PDB file of C-alpha atoms in Angstrom:
ATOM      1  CA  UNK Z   1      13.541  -9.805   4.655  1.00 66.00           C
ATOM      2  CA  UNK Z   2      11.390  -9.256   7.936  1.00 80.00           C
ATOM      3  CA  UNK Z   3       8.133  -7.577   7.802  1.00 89.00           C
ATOM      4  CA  UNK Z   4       6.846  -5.824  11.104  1.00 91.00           C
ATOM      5  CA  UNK Z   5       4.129  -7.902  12.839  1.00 95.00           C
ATOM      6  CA  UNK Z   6       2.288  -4.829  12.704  1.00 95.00           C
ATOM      7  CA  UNK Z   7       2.009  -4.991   9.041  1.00 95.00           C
ATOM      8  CA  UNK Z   8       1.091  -8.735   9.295  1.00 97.00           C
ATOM      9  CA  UNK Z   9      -1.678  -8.045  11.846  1.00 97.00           C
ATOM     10  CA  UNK Z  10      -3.099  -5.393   9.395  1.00 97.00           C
ATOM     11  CA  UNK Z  11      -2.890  -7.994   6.550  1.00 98.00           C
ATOM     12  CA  UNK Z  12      -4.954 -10.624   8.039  1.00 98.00           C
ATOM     13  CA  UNK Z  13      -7.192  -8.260   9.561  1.00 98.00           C
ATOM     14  CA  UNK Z  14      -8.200  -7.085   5.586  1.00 98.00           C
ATOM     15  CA  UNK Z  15      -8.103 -10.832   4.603  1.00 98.00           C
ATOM     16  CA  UNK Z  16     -10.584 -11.594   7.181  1.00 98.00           C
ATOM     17  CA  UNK Z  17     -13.207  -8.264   6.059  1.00 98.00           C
ATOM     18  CA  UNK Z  18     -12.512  -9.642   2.697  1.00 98.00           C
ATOM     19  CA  UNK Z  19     -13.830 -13.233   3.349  1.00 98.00           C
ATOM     20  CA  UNK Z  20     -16.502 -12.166   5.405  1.00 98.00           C
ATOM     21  CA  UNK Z  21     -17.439  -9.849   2.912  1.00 97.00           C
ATOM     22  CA  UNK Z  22     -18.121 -12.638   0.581  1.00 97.00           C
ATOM     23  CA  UNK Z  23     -19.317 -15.017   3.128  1.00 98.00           C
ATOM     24  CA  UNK Z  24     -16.689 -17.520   3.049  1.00 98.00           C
ATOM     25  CA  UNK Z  25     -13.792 -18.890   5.063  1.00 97.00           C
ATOM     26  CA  UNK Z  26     -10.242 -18.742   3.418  1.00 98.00           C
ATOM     27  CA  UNK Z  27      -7.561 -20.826   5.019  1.00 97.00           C
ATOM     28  CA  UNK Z  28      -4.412 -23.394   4.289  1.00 96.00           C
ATOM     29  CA  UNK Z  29      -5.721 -26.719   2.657  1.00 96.00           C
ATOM     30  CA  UNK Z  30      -5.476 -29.904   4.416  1.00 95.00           C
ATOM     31  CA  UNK Z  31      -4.958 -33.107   2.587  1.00 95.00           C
ATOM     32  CA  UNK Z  32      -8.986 -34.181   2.896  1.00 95.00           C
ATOM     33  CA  UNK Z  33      -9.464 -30.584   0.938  1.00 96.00           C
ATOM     34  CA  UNK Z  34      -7.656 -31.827  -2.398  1.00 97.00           C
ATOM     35  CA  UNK Z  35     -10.043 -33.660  -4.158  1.00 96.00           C
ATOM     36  CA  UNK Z  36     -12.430 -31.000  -4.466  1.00 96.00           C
ATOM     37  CA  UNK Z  37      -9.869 -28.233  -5.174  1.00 97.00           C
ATOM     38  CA  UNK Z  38      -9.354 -30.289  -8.045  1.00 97.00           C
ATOM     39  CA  UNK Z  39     -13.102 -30.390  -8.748  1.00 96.00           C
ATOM     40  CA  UNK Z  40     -12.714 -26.586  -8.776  1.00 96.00           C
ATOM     41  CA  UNK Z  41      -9.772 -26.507 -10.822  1.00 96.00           C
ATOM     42  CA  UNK Z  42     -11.781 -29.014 -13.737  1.00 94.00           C
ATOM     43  CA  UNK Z  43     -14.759 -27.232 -13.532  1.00 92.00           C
ATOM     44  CA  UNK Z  44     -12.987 -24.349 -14.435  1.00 91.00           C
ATOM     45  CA  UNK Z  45     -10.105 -25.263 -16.867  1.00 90.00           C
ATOM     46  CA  UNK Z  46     -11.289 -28.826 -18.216  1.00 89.00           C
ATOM     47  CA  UNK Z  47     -10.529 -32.154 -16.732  1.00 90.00           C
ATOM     48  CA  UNK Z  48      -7.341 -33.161 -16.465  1.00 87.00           C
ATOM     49  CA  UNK Z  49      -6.228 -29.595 -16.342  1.00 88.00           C
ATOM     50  CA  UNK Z  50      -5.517 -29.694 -12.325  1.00 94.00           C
ATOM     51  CA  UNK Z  51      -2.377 -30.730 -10.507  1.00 95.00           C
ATOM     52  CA  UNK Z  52      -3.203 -34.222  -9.615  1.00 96.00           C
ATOM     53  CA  UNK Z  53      -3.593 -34.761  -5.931  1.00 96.00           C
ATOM     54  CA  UNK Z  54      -0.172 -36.380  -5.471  1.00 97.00           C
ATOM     55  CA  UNK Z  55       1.196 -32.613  -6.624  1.00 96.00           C
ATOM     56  CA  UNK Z  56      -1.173 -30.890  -4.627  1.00 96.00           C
ATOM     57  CA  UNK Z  57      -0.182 -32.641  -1.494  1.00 96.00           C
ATOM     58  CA  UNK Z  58       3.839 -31.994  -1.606  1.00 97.00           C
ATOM     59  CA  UNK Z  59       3.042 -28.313  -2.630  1.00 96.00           C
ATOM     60  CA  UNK Z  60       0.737 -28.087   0.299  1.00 95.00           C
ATOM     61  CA  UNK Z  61       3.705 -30.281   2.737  1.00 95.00           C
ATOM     62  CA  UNK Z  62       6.465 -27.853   1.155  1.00 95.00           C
ATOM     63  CA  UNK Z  63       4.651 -24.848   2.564  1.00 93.00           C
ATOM     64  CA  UNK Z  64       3.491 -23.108  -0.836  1.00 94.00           C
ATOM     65  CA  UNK Z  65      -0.019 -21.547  -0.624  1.00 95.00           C
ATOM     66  CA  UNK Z  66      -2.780 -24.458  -1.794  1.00 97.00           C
ATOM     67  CA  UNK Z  67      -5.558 -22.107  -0.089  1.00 98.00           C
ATOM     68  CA  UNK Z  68      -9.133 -23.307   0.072  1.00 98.00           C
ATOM     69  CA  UNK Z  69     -12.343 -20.930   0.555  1.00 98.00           C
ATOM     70  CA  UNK Z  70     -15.688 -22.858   1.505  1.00 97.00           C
ATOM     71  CA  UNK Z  71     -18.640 -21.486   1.887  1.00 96.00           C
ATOM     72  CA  UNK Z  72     -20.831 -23.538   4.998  1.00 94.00           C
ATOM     73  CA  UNK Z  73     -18.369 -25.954   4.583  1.00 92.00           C
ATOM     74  CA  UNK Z  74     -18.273 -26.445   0.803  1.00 95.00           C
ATOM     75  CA  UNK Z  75     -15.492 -25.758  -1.626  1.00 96.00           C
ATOM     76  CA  UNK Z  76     -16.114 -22.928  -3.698  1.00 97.00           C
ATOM     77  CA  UNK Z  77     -12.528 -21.131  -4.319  1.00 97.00           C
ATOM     78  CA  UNK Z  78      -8.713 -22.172  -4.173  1.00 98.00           C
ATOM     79  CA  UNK Z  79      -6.007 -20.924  -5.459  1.00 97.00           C
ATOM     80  CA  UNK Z  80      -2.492 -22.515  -5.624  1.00 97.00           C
ATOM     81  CA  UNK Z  81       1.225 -20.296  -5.424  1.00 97.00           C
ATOM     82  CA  UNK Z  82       4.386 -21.031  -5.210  1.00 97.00           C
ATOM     83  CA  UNK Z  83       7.980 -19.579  -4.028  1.00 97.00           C
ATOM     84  CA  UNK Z  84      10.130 -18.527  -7.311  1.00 96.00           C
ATOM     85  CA  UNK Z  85      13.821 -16.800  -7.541  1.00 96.00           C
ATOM     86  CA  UNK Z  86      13.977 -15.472 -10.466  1.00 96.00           C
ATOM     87  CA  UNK Z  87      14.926 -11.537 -10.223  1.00 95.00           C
ATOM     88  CA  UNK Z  88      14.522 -11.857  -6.391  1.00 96.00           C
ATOM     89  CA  UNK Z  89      12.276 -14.070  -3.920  1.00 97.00           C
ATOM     90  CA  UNK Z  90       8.885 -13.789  -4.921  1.00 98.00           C
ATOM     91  CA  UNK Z  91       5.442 -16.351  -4.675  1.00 98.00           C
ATOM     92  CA  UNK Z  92       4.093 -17.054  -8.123  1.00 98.00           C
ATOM     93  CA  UNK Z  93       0.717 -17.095  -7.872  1.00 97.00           C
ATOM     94  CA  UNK Z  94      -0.357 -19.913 -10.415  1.00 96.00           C
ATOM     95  CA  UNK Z  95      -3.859 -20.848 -10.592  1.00 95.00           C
ATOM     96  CA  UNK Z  96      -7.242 -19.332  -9.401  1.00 96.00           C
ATOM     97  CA  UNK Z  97     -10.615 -20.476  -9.618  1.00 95.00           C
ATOM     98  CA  UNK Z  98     -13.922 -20.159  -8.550  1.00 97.00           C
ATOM     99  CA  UNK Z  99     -17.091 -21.912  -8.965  1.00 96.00           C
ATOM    100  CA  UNK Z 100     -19.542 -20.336 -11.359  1.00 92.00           C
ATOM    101  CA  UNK Z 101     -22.209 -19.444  -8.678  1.00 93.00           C
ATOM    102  CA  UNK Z 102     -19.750 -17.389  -6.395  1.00 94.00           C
ATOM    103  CA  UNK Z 103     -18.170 -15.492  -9.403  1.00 92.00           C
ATOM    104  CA  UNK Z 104     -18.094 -11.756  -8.969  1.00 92.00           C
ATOM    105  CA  UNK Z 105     -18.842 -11.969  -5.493  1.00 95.00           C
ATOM    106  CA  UNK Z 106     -15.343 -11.220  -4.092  1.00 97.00           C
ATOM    107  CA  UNK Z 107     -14.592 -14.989  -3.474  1.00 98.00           C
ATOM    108  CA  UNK Z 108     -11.394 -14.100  -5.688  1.00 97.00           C
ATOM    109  CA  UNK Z 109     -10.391 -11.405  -3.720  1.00 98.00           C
ATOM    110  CA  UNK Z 110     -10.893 -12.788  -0.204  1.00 98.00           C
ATOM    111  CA  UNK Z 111      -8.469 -15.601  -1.504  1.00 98.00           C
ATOM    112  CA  UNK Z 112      -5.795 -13.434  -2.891  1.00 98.00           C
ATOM    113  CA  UNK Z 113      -6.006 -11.040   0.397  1.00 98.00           C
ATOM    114  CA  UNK Z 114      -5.184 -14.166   2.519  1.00 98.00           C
ATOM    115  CA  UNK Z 115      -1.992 -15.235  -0.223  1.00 98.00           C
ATOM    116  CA  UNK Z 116      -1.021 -11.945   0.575  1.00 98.00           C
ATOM    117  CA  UNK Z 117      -0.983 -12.497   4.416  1.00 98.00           C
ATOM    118  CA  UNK Z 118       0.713 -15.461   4.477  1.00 97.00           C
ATOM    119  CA  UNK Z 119       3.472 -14.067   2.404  1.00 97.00           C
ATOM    120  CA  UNK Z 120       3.896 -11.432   4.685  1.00 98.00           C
ATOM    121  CA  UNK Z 121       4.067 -13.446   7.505  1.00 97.00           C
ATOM    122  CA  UNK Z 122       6.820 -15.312   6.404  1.00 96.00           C
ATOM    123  CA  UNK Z 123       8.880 -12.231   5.241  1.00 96.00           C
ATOM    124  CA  UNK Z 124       7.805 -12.340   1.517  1.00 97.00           C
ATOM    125  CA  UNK Z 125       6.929  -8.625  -0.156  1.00 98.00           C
ATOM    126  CA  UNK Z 126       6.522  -9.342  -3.815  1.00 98.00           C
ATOM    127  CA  UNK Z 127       3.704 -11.857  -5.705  1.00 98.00           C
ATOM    128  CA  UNK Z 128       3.722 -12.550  -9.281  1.00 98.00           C
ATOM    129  CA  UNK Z 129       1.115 -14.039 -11.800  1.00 98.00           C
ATOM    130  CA  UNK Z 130       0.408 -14.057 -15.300  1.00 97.00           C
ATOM    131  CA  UNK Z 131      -3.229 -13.099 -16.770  1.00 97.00           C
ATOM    132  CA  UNK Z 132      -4.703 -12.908 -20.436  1.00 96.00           C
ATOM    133  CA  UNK Z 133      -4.858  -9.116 -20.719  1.00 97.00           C
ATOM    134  CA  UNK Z 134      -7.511  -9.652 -22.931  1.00 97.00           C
ATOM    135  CA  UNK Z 135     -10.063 -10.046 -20.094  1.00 96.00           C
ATOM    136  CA  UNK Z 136     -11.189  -6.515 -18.779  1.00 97.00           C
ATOM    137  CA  UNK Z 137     -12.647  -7.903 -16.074  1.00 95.00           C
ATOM    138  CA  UNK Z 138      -8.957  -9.360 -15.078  1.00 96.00           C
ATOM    139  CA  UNK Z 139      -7.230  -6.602 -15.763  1.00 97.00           C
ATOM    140  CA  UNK Z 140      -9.482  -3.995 -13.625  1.00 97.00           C
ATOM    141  CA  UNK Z 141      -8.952  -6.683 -10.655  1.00 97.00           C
ATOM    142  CA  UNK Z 142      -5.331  -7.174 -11.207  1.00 97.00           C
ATOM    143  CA  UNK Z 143      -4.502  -3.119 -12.084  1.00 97.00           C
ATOM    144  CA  UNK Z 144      -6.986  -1.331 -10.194  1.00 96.00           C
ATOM    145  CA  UNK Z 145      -8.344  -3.773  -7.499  1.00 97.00           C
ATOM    146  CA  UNK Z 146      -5.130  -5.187  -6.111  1.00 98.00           C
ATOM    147  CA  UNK Z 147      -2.837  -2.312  -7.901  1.00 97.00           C
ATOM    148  CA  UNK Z 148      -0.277  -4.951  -9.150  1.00 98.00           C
ATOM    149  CA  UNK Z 149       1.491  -3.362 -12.326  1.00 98.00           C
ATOM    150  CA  UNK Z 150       2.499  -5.201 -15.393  1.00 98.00           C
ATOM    151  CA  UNK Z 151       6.334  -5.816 -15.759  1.00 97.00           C
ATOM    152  CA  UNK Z 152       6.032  -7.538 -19.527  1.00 96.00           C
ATOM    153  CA  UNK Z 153       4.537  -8.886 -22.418  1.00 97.00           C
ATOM    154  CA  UNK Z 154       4.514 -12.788 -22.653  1.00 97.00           C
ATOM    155  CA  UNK Z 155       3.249 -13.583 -26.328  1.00 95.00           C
ATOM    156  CA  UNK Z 156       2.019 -17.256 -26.779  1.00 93.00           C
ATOM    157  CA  UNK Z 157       3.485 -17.979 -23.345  1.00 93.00           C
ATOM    158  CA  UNK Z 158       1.421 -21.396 -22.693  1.00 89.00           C
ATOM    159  CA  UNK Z 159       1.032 -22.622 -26.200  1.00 88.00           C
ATOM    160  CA  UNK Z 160      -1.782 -23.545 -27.350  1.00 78.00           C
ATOM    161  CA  UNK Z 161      -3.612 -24.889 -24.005  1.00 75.00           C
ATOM    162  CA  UNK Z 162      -7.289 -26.056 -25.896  1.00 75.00           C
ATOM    163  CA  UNK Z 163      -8.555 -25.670 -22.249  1.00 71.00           C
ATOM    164  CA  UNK Z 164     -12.493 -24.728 -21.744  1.00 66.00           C
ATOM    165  CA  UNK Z 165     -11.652 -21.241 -20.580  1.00 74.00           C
ATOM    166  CA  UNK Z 166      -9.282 -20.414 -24.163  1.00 73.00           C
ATOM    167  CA  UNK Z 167      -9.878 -22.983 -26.330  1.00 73.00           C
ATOM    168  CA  UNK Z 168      -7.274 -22.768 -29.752  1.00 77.00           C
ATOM    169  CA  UNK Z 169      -7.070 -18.723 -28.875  1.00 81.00           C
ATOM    170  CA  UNK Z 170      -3.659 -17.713 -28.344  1.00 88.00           C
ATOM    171  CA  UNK Z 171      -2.058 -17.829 -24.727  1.00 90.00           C
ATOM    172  CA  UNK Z 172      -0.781 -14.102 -24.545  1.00 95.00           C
ATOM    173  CA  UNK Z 173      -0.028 -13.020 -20.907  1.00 97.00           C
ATOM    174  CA  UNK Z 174       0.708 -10.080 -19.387  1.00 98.00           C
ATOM    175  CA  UNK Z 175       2.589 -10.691 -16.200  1.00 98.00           C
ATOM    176  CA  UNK Z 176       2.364  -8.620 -13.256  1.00 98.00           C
ATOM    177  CA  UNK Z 177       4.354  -7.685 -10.089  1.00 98.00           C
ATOM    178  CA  UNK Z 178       2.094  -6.980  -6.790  1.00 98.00           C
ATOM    179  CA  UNK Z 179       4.194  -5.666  -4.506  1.00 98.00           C
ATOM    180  CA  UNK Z 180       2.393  -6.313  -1.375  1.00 98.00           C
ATOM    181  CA  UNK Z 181       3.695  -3.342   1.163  1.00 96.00           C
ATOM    182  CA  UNK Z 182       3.879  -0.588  -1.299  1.00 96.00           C
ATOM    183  CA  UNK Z 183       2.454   2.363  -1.409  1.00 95.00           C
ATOM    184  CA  UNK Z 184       0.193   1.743  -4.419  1.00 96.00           C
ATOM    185  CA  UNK Z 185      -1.406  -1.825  -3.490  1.00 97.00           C
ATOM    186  CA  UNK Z 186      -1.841  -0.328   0.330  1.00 96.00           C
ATOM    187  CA  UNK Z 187      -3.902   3.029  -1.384  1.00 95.00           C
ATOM    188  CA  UNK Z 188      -5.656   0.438  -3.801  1.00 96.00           C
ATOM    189  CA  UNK Z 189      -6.319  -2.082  -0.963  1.00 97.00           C
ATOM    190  CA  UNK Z 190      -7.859   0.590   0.632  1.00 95.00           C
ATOM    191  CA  UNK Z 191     -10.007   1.678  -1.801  1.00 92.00           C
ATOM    192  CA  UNK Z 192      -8.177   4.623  -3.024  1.00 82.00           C
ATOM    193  CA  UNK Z 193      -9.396   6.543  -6.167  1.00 82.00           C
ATOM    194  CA  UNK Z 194      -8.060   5.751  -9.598  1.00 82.00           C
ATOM    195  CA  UNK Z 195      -5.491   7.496 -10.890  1.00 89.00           C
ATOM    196  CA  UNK Z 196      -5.802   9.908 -14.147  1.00 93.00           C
ATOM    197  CA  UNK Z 197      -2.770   8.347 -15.872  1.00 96.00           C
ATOM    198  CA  UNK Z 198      -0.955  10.725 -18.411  1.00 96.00           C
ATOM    199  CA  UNK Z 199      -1.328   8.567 -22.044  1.00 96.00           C
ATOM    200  CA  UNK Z 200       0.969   8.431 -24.231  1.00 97.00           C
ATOM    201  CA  UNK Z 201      -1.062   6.357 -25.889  1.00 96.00           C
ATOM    202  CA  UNK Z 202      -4.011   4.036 -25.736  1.00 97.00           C
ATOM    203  CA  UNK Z 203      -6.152   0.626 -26.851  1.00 97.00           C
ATOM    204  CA  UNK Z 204      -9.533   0.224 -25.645  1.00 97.00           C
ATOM    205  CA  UNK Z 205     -10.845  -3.590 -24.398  1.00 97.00           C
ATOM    206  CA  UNK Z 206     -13.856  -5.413 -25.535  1.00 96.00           C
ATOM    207  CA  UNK Z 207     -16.373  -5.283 -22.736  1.00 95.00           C
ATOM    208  CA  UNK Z 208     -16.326  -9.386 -22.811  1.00 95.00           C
ATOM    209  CA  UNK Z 209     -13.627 -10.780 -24.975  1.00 94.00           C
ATOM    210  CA  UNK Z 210     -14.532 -13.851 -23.761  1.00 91.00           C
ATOM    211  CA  UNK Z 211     -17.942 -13.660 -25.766  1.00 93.00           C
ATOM    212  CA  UNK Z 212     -16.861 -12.891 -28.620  1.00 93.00           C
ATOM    213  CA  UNK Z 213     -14.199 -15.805 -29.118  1.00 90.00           C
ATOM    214  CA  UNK Z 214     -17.400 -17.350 -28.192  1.00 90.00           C
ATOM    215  CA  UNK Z 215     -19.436 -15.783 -30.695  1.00 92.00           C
ATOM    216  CA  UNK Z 216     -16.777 -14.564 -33.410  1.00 93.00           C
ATOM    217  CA  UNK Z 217     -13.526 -16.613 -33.530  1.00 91.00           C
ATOM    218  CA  UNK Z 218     -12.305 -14.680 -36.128  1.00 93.00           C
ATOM    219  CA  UNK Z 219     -13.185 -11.112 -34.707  1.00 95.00           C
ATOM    220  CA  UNK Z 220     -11.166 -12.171 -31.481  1.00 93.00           C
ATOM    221  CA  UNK Z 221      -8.372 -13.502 -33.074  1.00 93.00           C
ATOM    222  CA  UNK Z 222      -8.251 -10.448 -35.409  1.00 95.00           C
ATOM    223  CA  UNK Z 223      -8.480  -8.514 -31.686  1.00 96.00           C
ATOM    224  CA  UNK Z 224      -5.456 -10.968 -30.852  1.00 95.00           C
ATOM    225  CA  UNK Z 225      -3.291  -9.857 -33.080  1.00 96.00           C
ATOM    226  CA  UNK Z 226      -4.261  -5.976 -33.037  1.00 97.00           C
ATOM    227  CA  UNK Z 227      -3.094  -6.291 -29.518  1.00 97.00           C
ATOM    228  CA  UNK Z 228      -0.101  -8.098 -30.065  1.00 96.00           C
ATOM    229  CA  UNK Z 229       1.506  -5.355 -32.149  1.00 96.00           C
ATOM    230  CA  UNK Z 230       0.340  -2.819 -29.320  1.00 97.00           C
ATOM    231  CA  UNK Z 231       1.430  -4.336 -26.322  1.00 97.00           C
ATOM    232  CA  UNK Z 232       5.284  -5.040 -27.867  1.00 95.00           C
ATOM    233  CA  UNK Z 233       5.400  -2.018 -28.800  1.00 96.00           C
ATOM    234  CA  UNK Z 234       4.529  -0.160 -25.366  1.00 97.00           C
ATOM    235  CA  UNK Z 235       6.299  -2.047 -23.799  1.00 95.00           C
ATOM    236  CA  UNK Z 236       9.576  -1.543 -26.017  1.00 95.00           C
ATOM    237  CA  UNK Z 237       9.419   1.965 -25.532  1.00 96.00           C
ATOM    238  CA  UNK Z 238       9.105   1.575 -21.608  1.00 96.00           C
ATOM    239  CA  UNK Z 239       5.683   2.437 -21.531  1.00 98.00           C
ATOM    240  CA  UNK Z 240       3.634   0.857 -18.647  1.00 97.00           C
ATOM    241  CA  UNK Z 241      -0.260  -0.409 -19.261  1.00 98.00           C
ATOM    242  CA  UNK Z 242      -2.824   1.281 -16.632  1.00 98.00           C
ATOM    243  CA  UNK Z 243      -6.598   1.375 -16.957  1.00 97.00           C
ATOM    244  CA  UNK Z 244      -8.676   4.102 -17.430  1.00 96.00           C
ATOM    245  CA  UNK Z 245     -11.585   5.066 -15.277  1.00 93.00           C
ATOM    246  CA  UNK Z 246     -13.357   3.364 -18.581  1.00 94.00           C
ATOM    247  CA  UNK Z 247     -11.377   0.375 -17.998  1.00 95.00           C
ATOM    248  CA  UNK Z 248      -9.592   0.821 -21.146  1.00 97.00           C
ATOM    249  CA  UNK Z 249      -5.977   0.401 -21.240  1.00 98.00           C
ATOM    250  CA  UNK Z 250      -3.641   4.293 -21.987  1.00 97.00           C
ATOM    251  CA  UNK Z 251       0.241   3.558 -21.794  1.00 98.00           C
ATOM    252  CA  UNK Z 252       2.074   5.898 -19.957  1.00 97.00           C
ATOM    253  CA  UNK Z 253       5.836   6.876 -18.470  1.00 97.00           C
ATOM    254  CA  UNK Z 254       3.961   8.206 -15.186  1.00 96.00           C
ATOM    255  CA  UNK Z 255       5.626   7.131 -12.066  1.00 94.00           C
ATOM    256  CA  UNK Z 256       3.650   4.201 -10.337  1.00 89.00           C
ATOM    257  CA  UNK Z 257       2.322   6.551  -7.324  1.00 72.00           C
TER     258      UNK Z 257
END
C-alpha cells in the first residue's frame, strides 16, 4: 500500500528530534559500517552471536534495514530488520543493540524512529519483533513508548540460546505488532498519556529481572514459570497484556484506543 508523503515527511522529521535528542546520527549502513555493527552485536549478545559480515552485506544490498547510529563518528547503535509475509507484509525487526555507555539515553529509540521511516517510505505500515517480557524496562519501551501491542505468547521460542544477555534462562517471547500509522503509536509517539486499562486481571514485574537471574537463578526461573502459566492463559481467553502506570502488566478486553 501507499502512504502519503505527508506522513513520510512527519516520520523522518520525529526520527531526526529523536537522534538529535540523543546526540547521534541514525542512517542506512554502508559496507565499511559492518565490522563494527558486529562489534556491537558481540558486545551485546556474545561473540559469535552476530550475522557474519557476508550476511550483513546481502541484507544491507537486498534493501532490509541494517541501520547504524554513531555518535562523532563512532558506532554506538544498529539494529537489523527484515521484510516477512506471514499474515500480511510486515518488517521483522530482529536485533537491537546498544553499547553499554549510551544505554538509556534514547539511542534505542532514535534507531527504531528511523526503521519506522523507512518503512513508511516504501509503503510498509506494520513492524514486528519479539522481546523477553520479562524485562520491564522492554516492555514499558515496546507497550508504552512506541505503543506496539502484543499479538502472542511464544514459550521457549529460541531454545536455549546460552548467550551473555540470557544465559540457560528460558527464551519466552512475547511478540508484538507496531502498527506504525495508527492511532495508538501516533498518540504514544507523541507523548500521549497512559491509558487506565480496565484489568481483568494482573501480574506485577520484577523491577530488574535481569538481576536477579544474576543474583538468584532459581528465584527467576521460579518467576519463569509463574509467568508462563499467566501469560497462556491471558492470552487463551483473548485477553491483551498492557502496563500499568506502575509498569506492571493488568490483562484486559479494552479496545486498543
Amino acid at each position: 500500500m501507499s502512504v502519503d508523503e505527508q506522513s513520510v515527511t512527519e516520520a523522518y522529521r520525529l526520527a531526526t528530534i529523536a537522534a538529535a535528542s540523543a546526540a547521534v546520527t541514525v542512517r542506512a549502513a554502508e559496507p565499511r559500517d559492518l565490522d563494527g555493527i558486529i562489534g556491537i552485536f558481540e558486545r551485546t549478545w556474545g561473540v559469535g552471536r552476530s550475522p557474519d559480515r557476508a550476511m550483513l552485506l546481502a541484507l544491507d544490498f537486498a534493501g532490509n534495514t541494517v541501520l547504524l547510529a554513531a555518535q562523532n563518528g563512532k558506532p554506538v547503535g544498529a539494529t537489523l530488520g527484515f521484510l516477512g509475509w506471514t499474515d500480511g507484509v510486515h518488517l521483522h525487526s530482529h536485533m537491537a543493540a546498544v553499547v553499554p555507555w549510551h544505554r538509556g539515553g534514547g539511542v534505542g529509540y532514535a534507531l527504531k524512529l528511523f526503521q519506522r521511516a523507512l518503512c513508511l517510505e516504501q509503503g510498509i505500515t506494520e513492524m514486528r519483533w519479539t522481546f523477553d517480557p520479562l524485562i520491564r524496562r522492554n516492555a514499558h519501551f515496546n507497550l508504552v513508548k512506541l505503543g506496539a501491542e502484543v499479538t502472542g505468547f511464544l514459550p521457549d521460542f529460541y531454545g536455549r540460546l546460552d548467550d551473555v544477555i540470557s544465559g540457560s534462562d528460558r527464551s519466552d517471547r512475547f511478540q508484538v505488532r507496531w502498527s506504525l500509522d495508527s492511532p495508538r503509536v501516533l498518540r504514544a509517539l507523541a507523548g500521549g498519556p497512559a491509558r487506565d486499562w480496565t484489568a481483568v486481571t494482573s501480574w506485577p514485574l520484577d523491577v530488574d529481572f535481569e538481576q536477579l537471574r544474576a543474583d538468584d537463578p532459581v528465584g527467576a526461573a521460579r518467576r519463569r514459570e509463574e509467568s508462563r502459566l499467566v501469560f497462556a492463559e491471558a492470552l487463551a481467553r483473548n485477553l491483551r497484556p498492557e502496563l500499568t502506570a506502575d509498569n506492571d502488566y493488568v490483562f484486559t478486553s479494552d479496545a486498543l484506543g
